[in-house]
GROMACS .gro file of C-alpha atoms in nm:
model
  192
    1MET     CA    1   3.474  -6.447   0.636
    2LEU     CA    2   3.847  -6.395   0.609
    3ARG     CA    3   3.788  -6.040   0.480
    4VAL     CA    4   3.566  -5.956   0.777
    5ALA     CA    5   3.831  -6.089   1.017
    6LEU     CA    6   4.107  -5.890   0.843
    7ALA     CA    7   3.896  -5.571   0.847
    8ALA     CA    8   3.823  -5.616   1.217
    9ALA     CA    9   4.192  -5.678   1.292
   10SER     CA   10   4.290  -5.366   1.099
   11PHE     CA   11   4.040  -5.160   1.293
   12VAL     CA   12   4.170  -5.294   1.627
   13ALA     CA   13   4.530  -5.227   1.519
   14LEU     CA   14   4.447  -4.867   1.428
   15ALA     CA   15   4.264  -4.814   1.755
   16ALA     CA   16   4.564  -4.953   1.945
   17CYS     CA   17   4.793  -4.695   1.786
   18SER     CA   18   4.620  -4.428   1.987
   19SER     CA   19   4.700  -4.444   2.357
   20GLY     CA   20   4.379  -4.263   2.448
   21ASN     CA   21   4.580  -4.019   2.661
   22GLU     CA   22   4.650  -3.787   2.374
   23THR     CA   23   4.424  -3.490   2.330
   24ALA     CA   24   4.345  -3.405   1.976
   25GLU     CA   25   4.352  -3.034   1.931
   26THR     CA   26   4.098  -2.897   1.694
   27PRO     CA   27   4.196  -2.560   1.558
   28GLU     CA   28   3.933  -2.297   1.609
   29VAL     CA   29   3.784  -2.184   1.285
   30ASP     CA   30   3.614  -1.848   1.265
   31ALA     CA   31   3.298  -1.855   1.058
   32PRO     CA   32   3.315  -1.615   0.768
   33GLU     CA   33   3.118  -1.295   0.821
   34THR     CA   34   2.890  -1.382   0.533
   35GLU     CA   35   2.777  -1.700   0.710
   36ALA     CA   36   2.702  -1.502   1.024
   37ALA     CA   37   2.497  -1.254   0.822
   38GLU     CA   38   2.304  -1.536   0.655
   39VAL     CA   39   2.192  -1.681   0.987
   40ALA     CA   40   2.117  -1.345   1.149
   41ALA     CA   41   1.760  -1.284   1.255
   42PRO     CA   42   1.544  -1.079   1.021
   43THR     CA   43   1.549  -0.707   1.091
   44ARG     CA   44   1.251  -0.477   1.132
   45GLU     CA   45   1.324  -0.350   0.782
   46ASP     CA   46   1.305  -0.708   0.651
   47ASP     CA   47   0.969  -0.745   0.826
   48ILE     CA   48   0.836  -0.432   0.656
   49ARG     CA   49   0.952  -0.550   0.313
   50HIS     CA   50   0.782  -0.885   0.375
   51PHE     CA   51   0.463  -0.710   0.491
   52LEU     CA   52   0.451  -0.489   0.180
   53LEU     CA   53   0.506  -0.782  -0.055
   54GLN     CA   54   0.228  -0.980   0.114
   55GLU     CA   55  -0.012  -0.689   0.142
   56TYR     CA   56   0.030  -0.569  -0.217
   57PRO     CA   57   0.126  -0.872  -0.430
   58GLU     CA   58  -0.022  -0.717  -0.745
   59ALA     CA   59   0.161  -0.382  -0.706
   60GLY     CA   60   0.472  -0.488  -0.894
   61SER     CA   61   0.783  -0.280  -0.835
   62MET     CA   62   0.742  -0.023  -0.562
   63ARG     CA   63   0.940   0.237  -0.375
   64TYR     CA   64   0.891   0.340  -0.016
   65ALA     CA   65   1.034   0.564   0.253
   66LEU     CA   66   1.044   0.429   0.607
   67ALA     CA   67   1.061   0.589   0.951
   68TRP     CA   68   1.019   0.465   1.308
   69SER     CA   69   0.845   0.632   1.602
   70ASP     CA   70   0.676   0.509   1.919
   71LEU     CA   71   0.340   0.669   1.850
   72ASP     CA   72   0.142   0.492   2.124
   73GLY     CA   73   0.402   0.515   2.402
   74ASP     CA   74   0.428   0.139   2.460
   75GLY     CA   75   0.805   0.128   2.407
   76ALA     CA   76   0.781  -0.038   2.064
   77ASP     CA   77   0.821   0.173   1.751
   78GLU     CA   78   0.554   0.194   1.489
   79ALA     CA   79   0.660   0.193   1.124
   80ILE     CA   80   0.560   0.491   0.911
   81VAL     CA   81   0.578   0.394   0.544
   82TYR     CA   82   0.529   0.632   0.251
   83LEU     CA   83   0.455   0.428  -0.063
   84ALA     CA   84   0.548   0.568  -0.404
   85ALA     CA   85   0.462   0.368  -0.713
   86PRO     CA   86   0.217   0.405  -1.003
   87TYR     CA   87  -0.001   0.136  -0.846
   88PHE     CA   88  -0.063   0.354  -0.538
   89CYS     CA   89  -0.032   0.717  -0.642
   90GLY     CA   90  -0.250   0.967  -0.821
   91THR     CA   91  -0.265   1.342  -0.873
   92GLY     CA   92  -0.345   1.392  -0.505
   93GLY     CA   93  -0.046   1.198  -0.376
   94CYS     CA   94   0.044   0.856  -0.244
   95PRO     CA   95  -0.051   0.653   0.065
   96THR     CA   96   0.116   0.677   0.403
   97LEU     CA   97   0.086   0.365   0.619
   98VAL     CA   98   0.114   0.352   0.995
   99LEU     CA   99   0.196  -0.002   1.107
  100THR     CA  100   0.208  -0.128   1.464
  101PRO     CA  101   0.370  -0.451   1.581
  102ALA     CA  102   0.118  -0.738   1.603
  103GLY     CA  103   0.302  -1.045   1.720
  104PRO     CA  104   0.545  -1.151   1.448
  105MET     CA  105   0.385  -0.925   1.185
  106TRP     CA  106   0.239  -0.576   1.151
  107ARG     CA  107  -0.113  -0.436   1.165
  108LYS     CA  108  -0.231  -0.121   0.986
  109VAL     CA  109  -0.351   0.156   1.214
  110GLY     CA  110  -0.329   0.407   0.934
  111ASP     CA  111  -0.375   0.382   0.559
  112ILE     CA  112  -0.374   0.749   0.468
  113SER     CA  113  -0.452   0.807   0.102
  114VAL     CA  114  -0.356   1.106  -0.116
  115SER     CA  115  -0.079   1.224   0.114
  116ARG     CA  116   0.253   1.384   0.041
  117THR     CA  117   0.572   1.437   0.233
  118PRO     CA  118   0.688   1.558   0.477
  119VAL     CA  119   0.525   1.338   0.741
  120THR     CA  120   0.571   1.470   1.096
  121VAL     CA  121   0.484   1.361   1.450
  122LEU     CA  122   0.357   1.610   1.706
  123GLU     CA  123   0.393   1.609   2.085
  124SER     CA  124   0.013   1.618   2.120
  125SER     CA  125  -0.183   1.294   2.147
  126THR     CA  126  -0.539   1.177   2.085
  127ASN     CA  127  -0.675   0.853   2.232
  128GLY     CA  128  -0.325   0.758   2.351
  129TRP     CA  129  -0.152   0.797   2.013
  130LYS     CA  130   0.060   1.090   1.897
  131ASP     CA  131  -0.094   1.316   1.634
  132ILE     CA  132   0.078   1.322   1.296
  133THR     CA  133   0.071   1.552   0.996
  134VAL     CA  134   0.099   1.476   0.627
  135ALA     CA  135   0.136   1.729   0.349
  136ILE     CA  136  -0.148   1.752   0.099
  137SER     CA  137  -0.173   1.918  -0.243
  138GLY     CA  138  -0.283   1.845  -0.595
  139GLY     CA  139  -0.594   1.668  -0.708
  140GLY     CA  140  -0.784   1.998  -0.713
  141GLY     CA  141  -0.797   2.031  -0.332
  142ALA     CA  142  -0.640   2.252  -0.069
  143SER     CA  143  -0.265   2.254  -0.009
  144GLY     CA  144  -0.094   2.251   0.328
  145ASN     CA  145  -0.059   2.015   0.621
  146ALA     CA  146  -0.334   1.787   0.743
  147LEU     CA  147  -0.356   1.701   1.112
  148MET     CA  148  -0.430   1.331   1.160
  149LYS     CA  149  -0.562   1.224   1.501
  150PHE     CA  150  -0.603   0.863   1.613
  151ASP     CA  151  -0.972   0.783   1.669
  152GLY     CA  152  -0.919   0.484   1.899
  153GLU     CA  153  -0.893   0.240   1.608
  154ALA     CA  154  -0.694   0.412   1.333
  155TYR     CA  155  -0.578   0.739   1.183
  156PRO     CA  156  -0.818   0.893   0.929
  157SER     CA  157  -0.787   0.747   0.581
  158ASN     CA  158  -0.840   1.072   0.388
  159PRO     CA  159  -0.632   1.375   0.486
  160THR     CA  160  -0.846   1.606   0.268
  161ALA     CA  161  -1.174   1.541   0.452
  162ALA     CA  162  -1.302   1.551   0.811
  163PRO     CA  163  -1.206   1.438   1.067
  164ALA     CA  164  -0.864   1.542   0.932
  165GLU     CA  165  -0.813   1.916   0.956
  166MET     CA  166  -0.573   2.168   0.809
  167THR     CA  167  -0.302   2.292   1.045
  168GLU     CA  168  -0.009   2.530   1.048
  169THR     CA  169   0.158   2.323   1.320
  170THR     CA  170   0.404   2.050   1.229
  171GLY     CA  171   0.626   1.837   1.446
  172GLU     CA  172   0.940   1.630   1.424
  173VAL     CA  173   0.999   1.522   1.066
  174LEU     CA  174   0.969   1.146   1.027
  175ILE     CA  175   0.976   1.133   0.648
  176ALA     CA  176   1.140   1.427   0.477
  177GLU     CA  177   0.990   1.624   0.191
  178MET     CA  178   1.250   1.467  -0.038
  179PRO     CA  179   1.293   1.124   0.126
  180GLU     CA  180   1.542   0.854   0.045
  181PHE     CA  181   1.343   0.574  -0.112
  182ILE     CA  182   1.397   0.200  -0.085
  183ASP     CA  183   1.328   0.001  -0.401
  184LEU     CA  184   1.128  -0.318  -0.361
  185GLU     CA  185   1.086  -0.574  -0.635
  186PRO     CA  186   0.823  -0.847  -0.611
  187GLU     CA  187   0.953  -1.193  -0.534
  188VAL     CA  188   0.951  -1.415  -0.839
  189ALA     CA  189   0.842  -1.770  -0.769
  190PRO     CA  190   1.074  -2.029  -0.920
  191GLU     CA  191   0.931  -2.211  -1.218
  192GLY     CA  192   0.887  -2.579  -1.181
   0.00000   0.00000   0.00000
């Protein structure tokens, strides 16, 4: 009981030392830039990486080239992704994805197989979406540029067969013939 009384008296004595009129100044501390980066919202590029890892969990290591273009004129860019990895590619080429924002994620409106770069976007539109071209060659088929027109649901999946058609016309280059690739490693779940 004596200890409790002494502790209470000490607390009161310490509180009395402060007049209450003094203002304690707290120095402003700038957060390190690394902390700010850690709490920053995910970027569109982060969203694409996440989409690819979820969509192709069995693909292993992959490389991709990424471009942005508002293909449907709604003010939000679609992502054009050229995938390059043994899992995806063959003698005819590799897939080109066209992804449109769908809430917090992305939805495929194009999964164009056996394509090559460059990938271009034209000024012309079909069913409200800009026409695109992909290069095609190899696999024993024709070589050149395939015109891909949106059918109201998606772009054609095979650039070497109808409804895709060969064209001499190309547009603004979205993904160059020799693109810069981004490496993507699968996430490894912690053991435990």
